[in-house]
């Protein structure tokens, strides 16, 4: 499954069809530590004072020497705008004034991941051994709704039978149940047998570039597309914001093909596509976890 970094790339691809601007870029010819305030690039012709992006880190260039292709960063230039300082290797891409910083997309991906809930939810499980004298058991604090409950029968069949009589309490007394959430089981289950509870939960945000989408968020694989589109429509508004200083001949030329407000149009188009994909993914998950007949007290 795709990693956090892969999702950032896919969001950039989704946005690339809506802008005519091509980011200028070069690459490092010398490695950088996470504290170094100079960088050497292959071609300094495109460099200017201002924002650059190396990997997922934003930096602020204060000055540059075209003779040696060396840029000097401001004292505050590393980890600019709250990005993570990191070492960088020879050959790493250096993007000048990126249209869509990777750090911004990464944040919006997490906003999209939490935003798809409860239309699409994470899925996890817990187990416990049934005790004949106890019918109420503590659930994990992240449990939202119970999707299915089964218990393992005795004998060589290894069959798991559905539990029909149960109820969930999301406001259990924390003096007895630390998480404040419980399940009460009323079926005739053989004591000592394992009970398996599948529940929905709010998706978890991604953190490391290598984080696996499914493993970390607990979302199904088909949730990837609405998550990417959700991040794309959130970022699309930057198409207009980046053009606010509109006093140059370059901006006047751009206005003819992409007038101010086009970012809002792109946002609406991506939002409609996001809603469509979200609906499709939600219906598919409902098929995977249909509402089951159960009885409670």
mmCIF file of C-alpha atoms in Angstrom:
data_model
loop_
_atom_site.group_PDB
_atom_site.id
_atom_site.type_symbol
_atom_site.label_atom_id
_atom_site.label_comp_id
_atom_site.label_asym_id
_atom_site.label_seq_id
_atom_site.Cartn_x
_atom_site.Cartn_y
_atom_site.Cartn_z
ATOM 1 C CA UNK A 1 0.000 0.000 0.000
ATOM 2 C CA UNK A 2 1.115 3.594 -0.568
ATOM 3 C CA UNK A 3 3.154 5.426 2.032
ATOM 4 C CA UNK A 4 2.561 8.936 3.348
ATOM 5 C CA UNK A 5 5.157 10.218 0.860
ATOM 6 C CA UNK A 6 3.411 8.378 -2.005
ATOM 7 C CA UNK A 7 0.110 10.055 -1.116
ATOM 8 C CA UNK A 8 1.782 13.475 -1.253
ATOM 9 C CA UNK A 9 3.050 12.617 -4.762
ATOM 10 C CA UNK A 10 -0.407 11.459 -5.861
ATOM 11 C CA UNK A 11 -1.980 14.678 -4.580
ATOM 12 C CA UNK A 12 0.580 16.717 -6.527
ATOM 13 C CA UNK A 13 -0.305 14.733 -9.653
ATOM 14 C CA UNK A 14 -4.014 15.370 -9.054
ATOM 15 C CA UNK A 15 -3.317 19.112 -8.838
ATOM 16 C CA UNK A 16 -0.873 19.322 -11.735
ATOM 17 C CA UNK A 17 -3.603 19.209 -14.353
ATOM 18 C CA UNK A 18 -5.161 22.411 -13.014
ATOM 19 C CA UNK A 19 -2.189 24.787 -13.291
ATOM 20 C CA UNK A 20 0.020 25.879 -16.184
ATOM 21 C CA UNK A 21 2.867 26.832 -13.885
ATOM 22 C CA UNK A 22 5.921 24.577 -13.913
ATOM 23 C CA UNK A 23 8.074 24.817 -10.810
ATOM 24 C CA UNK A 24 11.735 25.541 -11.469
ATOM 25 C CA UNK A 25 14.076 23.081 -9.852
ATOM 26 C CA UNK A 26 17.662 21.967 -9.535
ATOM 27 C CA UNK A 27 19.399 19.452 -7.263
ATOM 28 C CA UNK A 28 21.995 19.268 -4.521
ATOM 29 C CA UNK A 29 25.586 18.525 -5.504
ATOM 30 C CA UNK A 30 26.699 18.368 -1.878
ATOM 31 C CA UNK A 31 24.985 16.680 1.067
ATOM 32 C CA UNK A 32 23.483 18.810 3.838
ATOM 33 C CA UNK A 33 23.235 18.183 7.564
ATOM 34 C CA UNK A 34 20.070 19.123 9.451
ATOM 35 C CA UNK A 35 21.759 22.301 10.792
ATOM 36 C CA UNK A 36 23.758 23.453 7.775
ATOM 37 C CA UNK A 37 22.918 26.958 6.515
ATOM 38 C CA UNK A 38 24.525 26.731 3.066
ATOM 39 C CA UNK A 39 23.704 24.487 0.155
ATOM 40 C CA UNK A 40 25.446 23.810 -3.135
ATOM 41 C CA UNK A 41 23.264 23.133 -6.176
ATOM 42 C CA UNK A 42 23.824 22.047 -9.745
ATOM 43 C CA UNK A 43 22.448 25.225 -11.298
ATOM 44 C CA UNK A 44 22.017 28.472 -9.389
ATOM 45 C CA UNK A 45 20.590 30.358 -12.379
ATOM 46 C CA UNK A 46 17.036 29.797 -11.133
ATOM 47 C CA UNK A 47 17.848 30.650 -7.516
ATOM 48 C CA UNK A 48 16.715 33.907 -5.962
ATOM 49 C CA UNK A 49 16.115 35.211 -2.492
ATOM 50 C CA UNK A 50 13.075 33.497 -1.058
ATOM 51 C CA UNK A 51 11.490 30.107 -0.514
ATOM 52 C CA UNK A 52 12.941 26.780 -1.653
ATOM 53 C CA UNK A 53 11.953 23.206 -0.900
ATOM 54 C CA UNK A 54 14.359 20.307 -0.396
ATOM 55 C CA UNK A 55 12.597 17.014 0.207
ATOM 56 C CA UNK A 56 9.751 17.896 2.557
ATOM 57 C CA UNK A 57 11.647 20.757 4.217
ATOM 58 C CA UNK A 58 11.087 24.413 3.362
ATOM 59 C CA UNK A 59 14.060 26.781 3.559
ATOM 60 C CA UNK A 60 14.543 30.518 3.132
ATOM 61 C CA UNK A 61 17.426 31.634 0.894
ATOM 62 C CA UNK A 62 18.975 34.933 1.984
ATOM 63 C CA UNK A 63 21.704 35.209 -0.637
ATOM 64 C CA UNK A 64 23.454 33.176 -3.318
ATOM 65 C CA UNK A 65 26.724 33.047 -5.215
ATOM 66 C CA UNK A 66 26.234 32.102 -8.846
ATOM 67 C CA UNK A 67 29.971 31.631 -9.326
ATOM 68 C CA UNK A 68 30.050 28.724 -6.888
ATOM 69 C CA UNK A 69 26.338 27.751 -7.107
ATOM 70 C CA UNK A 70 26.122 28.199 -3.339
ATOM 71 C CA UNK A 71 23.060 29.530 -1.530
ATOM 72 C CA UNK A 72 23.221 30.939 1.991
ATOM 73 C CA UNK A 73 20.160 30.472 4.153
ATOM 74 C CA UNK A 74 18.796 32.944 6.672
ATOM 75 C CA UNK A 75 19.400 32.181 10.376
ATOM 76 C CA UNK A 76 15.737 31.182 10.523
ATOM 77 C CA UNK A 77 15.908 29.519 7.123
ATOM 78 C CA UNK A 78 16.005 25.849 8.153
ATOM 79 C CA UNK A 79 12.685 24.157 8.933
ATOM 80 C CA UNK A 80 10.855 27.229 7.620
ATOM 81 C CA UNK A 81 7.121 27.531 8.308
ATOM 82 C CA UNK A 82 7.173 24.732 10.840
ATOM 83 C CA UNK A 83 8.584 22.062 8.523
ATOM 84 C CA UNK A 84 10.899 19.387 9.881
ATOM 85 C CA UNK A 85 14.652 20.007 9.646
ATOM 86 C CA UNK A 86 16.347 17.005 8.067
ATOM 87 C CA UNK A 87 19.630 15.976 6.436
ATOM 88 C CA UNK A 88 19.610 15.858 2.631
ATOM 89 C CA UNK A 89 21.646 13.839 0.141
ATOM 90 C CA UNK A 90 23.430 14.572 -3.107
ATOM 91 C CA UNK A 91 20.882 14.543 -5.930
ATOM 92 C CA UNK A 92 17.900 15.610 -3.790
ATOM 93 C CA UNK A 93 15.558 17.886 -5.692
ATOM 94 C CA UNK A 94 15.581 21.608 -4.858
ATOM 95 C CA UNK A 95 12.336 23.322 -5.885
ATOM 96 C CA UNK A 96 12.297 27.113 -6.142
ATOM 97 C CA UNK A 97 9.113 28.776 -4.831
ATOM 98 C CA UNK A 98 7.032 25.561 -4.970
ATOM 99 C CA UNK A 99 3.430 26.077 -6.056
ATOM 100 C CA UNK A 100 2.241 23.407 -3.626
ATOM 101 C CA UNK A 101 4.724 22.717 -0.807
ATOM 102 C CA UNK A 102 4.822 19.068 0.178
ATOM 103 C CA UNK A 103 4.505 20.023 3.845
ATOM 104 C CA UNK A 104 1.212 21.813 3.123
ATOM 105 C CA UNK A 105 -0.119 18.811 1.199
ATOM 106 C CA UNK A 106 0.975 16.469 3.999
ATOM 107 C CA UNK A 107 -1.026 18.481 6.550
ATOM 108 C CA UNK A 108 -4.084 18.564 4.296
ATOM 109 C CA UNK A 109 -3.856 14.809 3.755
ATOM 110 C CA UNK A 110 -4.247 14.334 7.499
ATOM 111 C CA UNK A 111 -7.168 16.784 7.504
ATOM 112 C CA UNK A 112 -8.714 14.710 4.732
ATOM 113 C CA UNK A 113 -8.098 11.446 6.616
ATOM 114 C CA UNK A 114 -9.950 12.701 9.688
ATOM 115 C CA UNK A 115 -12.548 14.414 7.489
ATOM 116 C CA UNK A 116 -13.813 11.230 5.799
ATOM 117 C CA UNK A 117 -15.059 9.964 9.179
ATOM 118 C CA UNK A 118 -17.772 8.789 9.793
ATOM 119 C CA UNK A 119 -18.619 8.271 6.088
ATOM 120 C CA UNK A 120 -15.577 6.003 5.981
ATOM 121 C CA UNK A 121 -14.180 4.648 9.205
ATOM 122 C CA UNK A 122 -11.177 2.782 10.482
ATOM 123 C CA UNK A 123 -11.669 -0.850 11.447
ATOM 124 C CA UNK A 124 -9.982 -2.696 14.301
ATOM 125 C CA UNK A 125 -10.797 -5.464 16.762
ATOM 126 C CA UNK A 126 -10.389 -6.651 20.326
ATOM 127 C CA UNK A 127 -10.763 -10.046 21.974
ATOM 128 C CA UNK A 128 -11.513 -11.365 25.439
ATOM 129 C CA UNK A 129 -12.207 -14.711 27.121
ATOM 130 C CA UNK A 130 -15.815 -15.210 28.129
ATOM 131 C CA UNK A 131 -16.487 -15.736 31.833
ATOM 132 C CA UNK A 132 -19.838 -17.212 32.844
ATOM 133 C CA UNK A 133 -20.226 -14.862 35.817
ATOM 134 C CA UNK A 134 -19.450 -11.719 33.789
ATOM 135 C CA UNK A 135 -21.521 -10.339 30.960
ATOM 136 C CA UNK A 136 -19.966 -6.825 30.620
ATOM 137 C CA UNK A 137 -16.453 -6.271 29.241
ATOM 138 C CA UNK A 138 -14.377 -3.160 28.662
ATOM 139 C CA UNK A 139 -13.826 -1.908 25.115
ATOM 140 C CA UNK A 140 -10.863 0.178 23.897
ATOM 141 C CA UNK A 141 -11.362 3.930 24.226
ATOM 142 C CA UNK A 142 -11.235 4.453 20.442
ATOM 143 C CA UNK A 143 -14.153 2.074 19.756
ATOM 144 C CA UNK A 144 -17.002 3.940 18.079
ATOM 145 C CA UNK A 145 -19.567 1.370 16.901
ATOM 146 C CA UNK A 146 -19.566 -2.426 16.982
ATOM 147 C CA UNK A 147 -19.510 -3.962 13.513
ATOM 148 C CA UNK A 148 -19.549 -7.673 14.375
ATOM 149 C CA UNK A 149 -19.164 -10.021 17.351
ATOM 150 C CA UNK A 150 -18.250 -13.720 17.120
ATOM 151 C CA UNK A 151 -17.120 -16.426 19.487
ATOM 152 C CA UNK A 152 -15.021 -19.497 18.769
ATOM 153 C CA UNK A 153 -16.763 -22.827 19.337
ATOM 154 C CA UNK A 154 -15.164 -25.877 20.904
ATOM 155 C CA UNK A 155 -14.035 -28.870 18.864
ATOM 156 C CA UNK A 156 -11.925 -29.304 15.726
ATOM 157 C CA UNK A 157 -14.185 -27.235 13.427
ATOM 158 C CA UNK A 158 -12.675 -23.924 14.652
ATOM 159 C CA UNK A 159 -15.971 -22.293 13.707
ATOM 160 C CA UNK A 160 -16.760 -18.748 14.818
ATOM 161 C CA UNK A 161 -20.423 -18.259 15.634
ATOM 162 C CA UNK A 162 -22.075 -14.820 15.513
ATOM 163 C CA UNK A 163 -23.181 -13.232 18.769
ATOM 164 C CA UNK A 164 -26.741 -11.901 18.422
ATOM 165 C CA UNK A 165 -27.482 -10.585 21.883
ATOM 166 C CA UNK A 166 -25.252 -7.742 22.965
ATOM 167 C CA UNK A 167 -25.271 -4.022 23.637
ATOM 168 C CA UNK A 168 -22.656 -1.264 23.681
ATOM 169 C CA UNK A 169 -22.403 1.428 26.340
ATOM 170 C CA UNK A 170 -20.358 4.519 25.445
ATOM 171 C CA UNK A 171 -20.929 6.152 28.811
ATOM 172 C CA UNK A 172 -19.895 3.388 31.187
ATOM 173 C CA UNK A 173 -18.804 4.283 34.701
ATOM 174 C CA UNK A 174 -15.060 5.051 34.507
ATOM 175 C CA UNK A 175 -14.618 4.061 38.134
ATOM 176 C CA UNK A 176 -15.202 0.471 37.019
ATOM 177 C CA UNK A 177 -14.290 0.621 33.332
ATOM 178 C CA UNK A 178 -11.316 2.903 32.626
ATOM 179 C CA UNK A 179 -12.161 3.608 28.985
ATOM 180 C CA UNK A 180 -15.819 4.446 29.665
ATOM 181 C CA UNK A 181 -16.937 2.044 26.925
ATOM 182 C CA UNK A 182 -18.228 -1.482 27.346
ATOM 183 C CA UNK A 183 -19.965 -4.339 25.575
ATOM 184 C CA UNK A 184 -22.494 -6.530 27.366
ATOM 185 C CA UNK A 185 -22.944 -10.045 25.960
ATOM 186 C CA UNK A 186 -26.117 -12.042 26.652
ATOM 187 C CA UNK A 187 -25.668 -15.089 24.355
ATOM 188 C CA UNK A 188 -25.038 -18.517 25.826
ATOM 189 C CA UNK A 189 -21.297 -18.724 25.203
ATOM 190 C CA UNK A 190 -19.161 -21.565 26.537
ATOM 191 C CA UNK A 191 -16.999 -20.212 29.399
ATOM 192 C CA UNK A 192 -13.360 -19.730 28.523
ATOM 193 C CA UNK A 193 -13.989 -19.332 24.808
ATOM 194 C CA UNK A 194 -12.565 -16.352 22.882
ATOM 195 C CA UNK A 195 -14.940 -13.554 21.882
ATOM 196 C CA UNK A 196 -13.856 -11.435 18.888
ATOM 197 C CA UNK A 197 -15.288 -7.904 18.595
ATOM 198 C CA UNK A 198 -14.818 -5.864 15.401
ATOM 199 C CA UNK A 199 -15.442 -2.149 15.839
ATOM 200 C CA UNK A 200 -15.222 1.101 13.923
ATOM 201 C CA UNK A 201 -12.884 3.872 15.006
ATOM 202 C CA UNK A 202 -11.809 7.320 13.891
ATOM 203 C CA UNK A 203 -8.936 7.067 11.382
ATOM 204 C CA UNK A 204 -5.459 7.848 12.671
ATOM 205 C CA UNK A 205 -3.264 10.505 11.101
ATOM 206 C CA UNK A 206 -0.035 9.739 9.270
ATOM 207 C CA UNK A 207 3.256 11.019 10.640
ATOM 208 C CA UNK A 208 6.390 9.562 9.045
ATOM 209 C CA UNK A 209 6.954 9.674 5.240
ATOM 210 C CA UNK A 210 7.241 5.861 5.291
ATOM 211 C CA UNK A 211 3.962 5.334 7.188
ATOM 212 C CA UNK A 212 1.752 2.822 5.380
ATOM 213 C CA UNK A 213 -1.706 4.170 4.578
ATOM 214 C CA UNK A 214 -3.732 1.126 5.652
ATOM 215 C CA UNK A 215 -1.573 0.054 8.585
ATOM 216 C CA UNK A 216 -1.512 3.466 10.271
ATOM 217 C CA UNK A 217 -4.916 4.978 9.443
ATOM 218 C CA UNK A 218 -6.889 1.667 9.718
ATOM 219 C CA UNK A 219 -8.809 2.787 6.614
ATOM 220 C CA UNK A 220 -9.486 0.340 3.756
ATOM 221 C CA UNK A 221 -7.402 0.584 0.588
ATOM 222 C CA UNK A 222 -10.301 2.016 -1.423
ATOM 223 C CA UNK A 223 -10.378 5.058 0.866
ATOM 224 C CA UNK A 224 -7.135 6.280 -0.683
ATOM 225 C CA UNK A 225 -8.750 8.063 -3.641
ATOM 226 C CA UNK A 226 -11.193 10.220 -1.644
ATOM 227 C CA UNK A 227 -8.403 11.032 0.824
ATOM 228 C CA UNK A 228 -6.142 12.248 -1.993
ATOM 229 C CA UNK A 229 -8.954 14.254 -3.624
ATOM 230 C CA UNK A 230 -9.893 15.657 -0.219
ATOM 231 C CA UNK A 231 -6.360 16.983 0.204
ATOM 232 C CA UNK A 232 -6.295 18.281 -3.380
ATOM 233 C CA UNK A 233 -9.431 20.413 -3.060
ATOM 234 C CA UNK A 234 -8.190 21.811 0.246
ATOM 235 C CA UNK A 235 -4.909 22.887 -1.357
ATOM 236 C CA UNK A 236 -6.370 24.145 -4.651
ATOM 237 C CA UNK A 237 -7.240 27.541 -3.164
ATOM 238 C CA UNK A 238 -3.512 28.333 -3.116
ATOM 239 C CA UNK A 239 -3.737 28.754 -6.902
ATOM 240 C CA UNK A 240 -5.319 32.163 -6.288
ATOM 241 C CA UNK A 241 -3.496 33.113 -3.112
ATOM 242 C CA UNK A 242 -0.113 32.724 -4.805
ATOM 243 C CA UNK A 243 -1.124 35.366 -7.390
ATOM 244 C CA UNK A 244 -2.353 38.113 -5.074
ATOM 245 C CA UNK A 245 0.424 40.617 -5.928
ATOM 246 C CA UNK A 246 -1.033 41.394 -9.329
ATOM 247 C CA UNK A 247 1.064 44.339 -10.503
ATOM 248 C CA UNK A 248 3.534 42.590 -12.812
ATOM 249 C CA UNK A 249 3.406 41.977 -16.536
ATOM 250 C CA UNK A 250 3.755 38.229 -15.878
ATOM 251 C CA UNK A 251 0.617 38.176 -13.749
ATOM 252 C CA UNK A 252 -1.240 40.296 -16.305
ATOM 253 C CA UNK A 253 -0.398 37.688 -18.939
ATOM 254 C CA UNK A 254 -1.530 34.868 -16.688
ATOM 255 C CA UNK A 255 -4.831 36.672 -16.060
ATOM 256 C CA UNK A 256 -5.789 36.185 -19.704
ATOM 257 C CA UNK A 257 -5.684 32.375 -19.470
ATOM 258 C CA UNK A 258 -6.263 31.868 -15.746
ATOM 259 C CA UNK A 259 -8.154 34.820 -14.254
ATOM 260 C CA UNK A 260 -8.272 35.481 -10.532
ATOM 261 C CA UNK A 261 -10.909 33.191 -9.052
ATOM 262 C CA UNK A 262 -9.879 30.192 -11.121
ATOM 263 C CA UNK A 263 -8.559 28.590 -7.934
ATOM 264 C CA UNK A 264 -12.090 28.647 -6.540
ATOM 265 C CA UNK A 265 -13.374 26.978 -9.703
ATOM 266 C CA UNK A 266 -10.759 24.242 -9.398
ATOM 267 C CA UNK A 267 -11.613 23.804 -5.717
ATOM 268 C CA UNK A 268 -15.297 23.296 -6.519
ATOM 269 C CA UNK A 269 -14.509 20.816 -9.296
ATOM 270 C CA UNK A 270 -12.211 18.789 -7.047
ATOM 271 C CA UNK A 271 -14.706 18.954 -4.184
ATOM 272 C CA UNK A 272 -17.474 17.495 -6.363
ATOM 273 C CA UNK A 273 -15.145 14.708 -7.482
ATOM 274 C CA UNK A 274 -14.174 14.117 -3.855
ATOM 275 C CA UNK A 275 -17.814 13.807 -2.797
ATOM 276 C CA UNK A 276 -18.497 11.293 -5.574
ATOM 277 C CA UNK A 277 -15.534 9.116 -4.623
ATOM 278 C CA UNK A 278 -16.384 9.420 -0.931
ATOM 279 C CA UNK A 279 -19.921 8.185 -1.601
ATOM 280 C CA UNK A 280 -18.645 5.231 -3.640
ATOM 281 C CA UNK A 281 -16.118 4.249 -0.960
ATOM 282 C CA UNK A 282 -18.714 4.623 1.804
ATOM 283 C CA UNK A 283 -21.155 2.317 0.004
ATOM 284 C CA UNK A 284 -18.433 -0.249 -0.543
ATOM 285 C CA UNK A 285 -17.551 -0.237 3.140
ATOM 286 C CA UNK A 286 -21.210 -0.666 4.031
ATOM 287 C CA UNK A 287 -21.197 -3.786 1.861
ATOM 288 C CA UNK A 288 -18.105 -5.049 3.684
ATOM 289 C CA UNK A 289 -19.706 -4.403 7.076
ATOM 290 C CA UNK A 290 -23.497 -4.601 6.619
ATOM 291 C CA UNK A 291 -25.836 -3.855 9.467
ATOM 292 C CA UNK A 292 -26.519 -7.143 11.251
ATOM 293 C CA UNK A 293 -29.570 -8.182 13.193
ATOM 294 C CA UNK A 294 -28.892 -8.138 16.932
ATOM 295 C CA UNK A 295 -30.797 -7.894 20.174
ATOM 296 C CA UNK A 296 -30.007 -5.803 23.205
ATOM 297 C CA UNK A 297 -31.479 -5.054 26.602
#
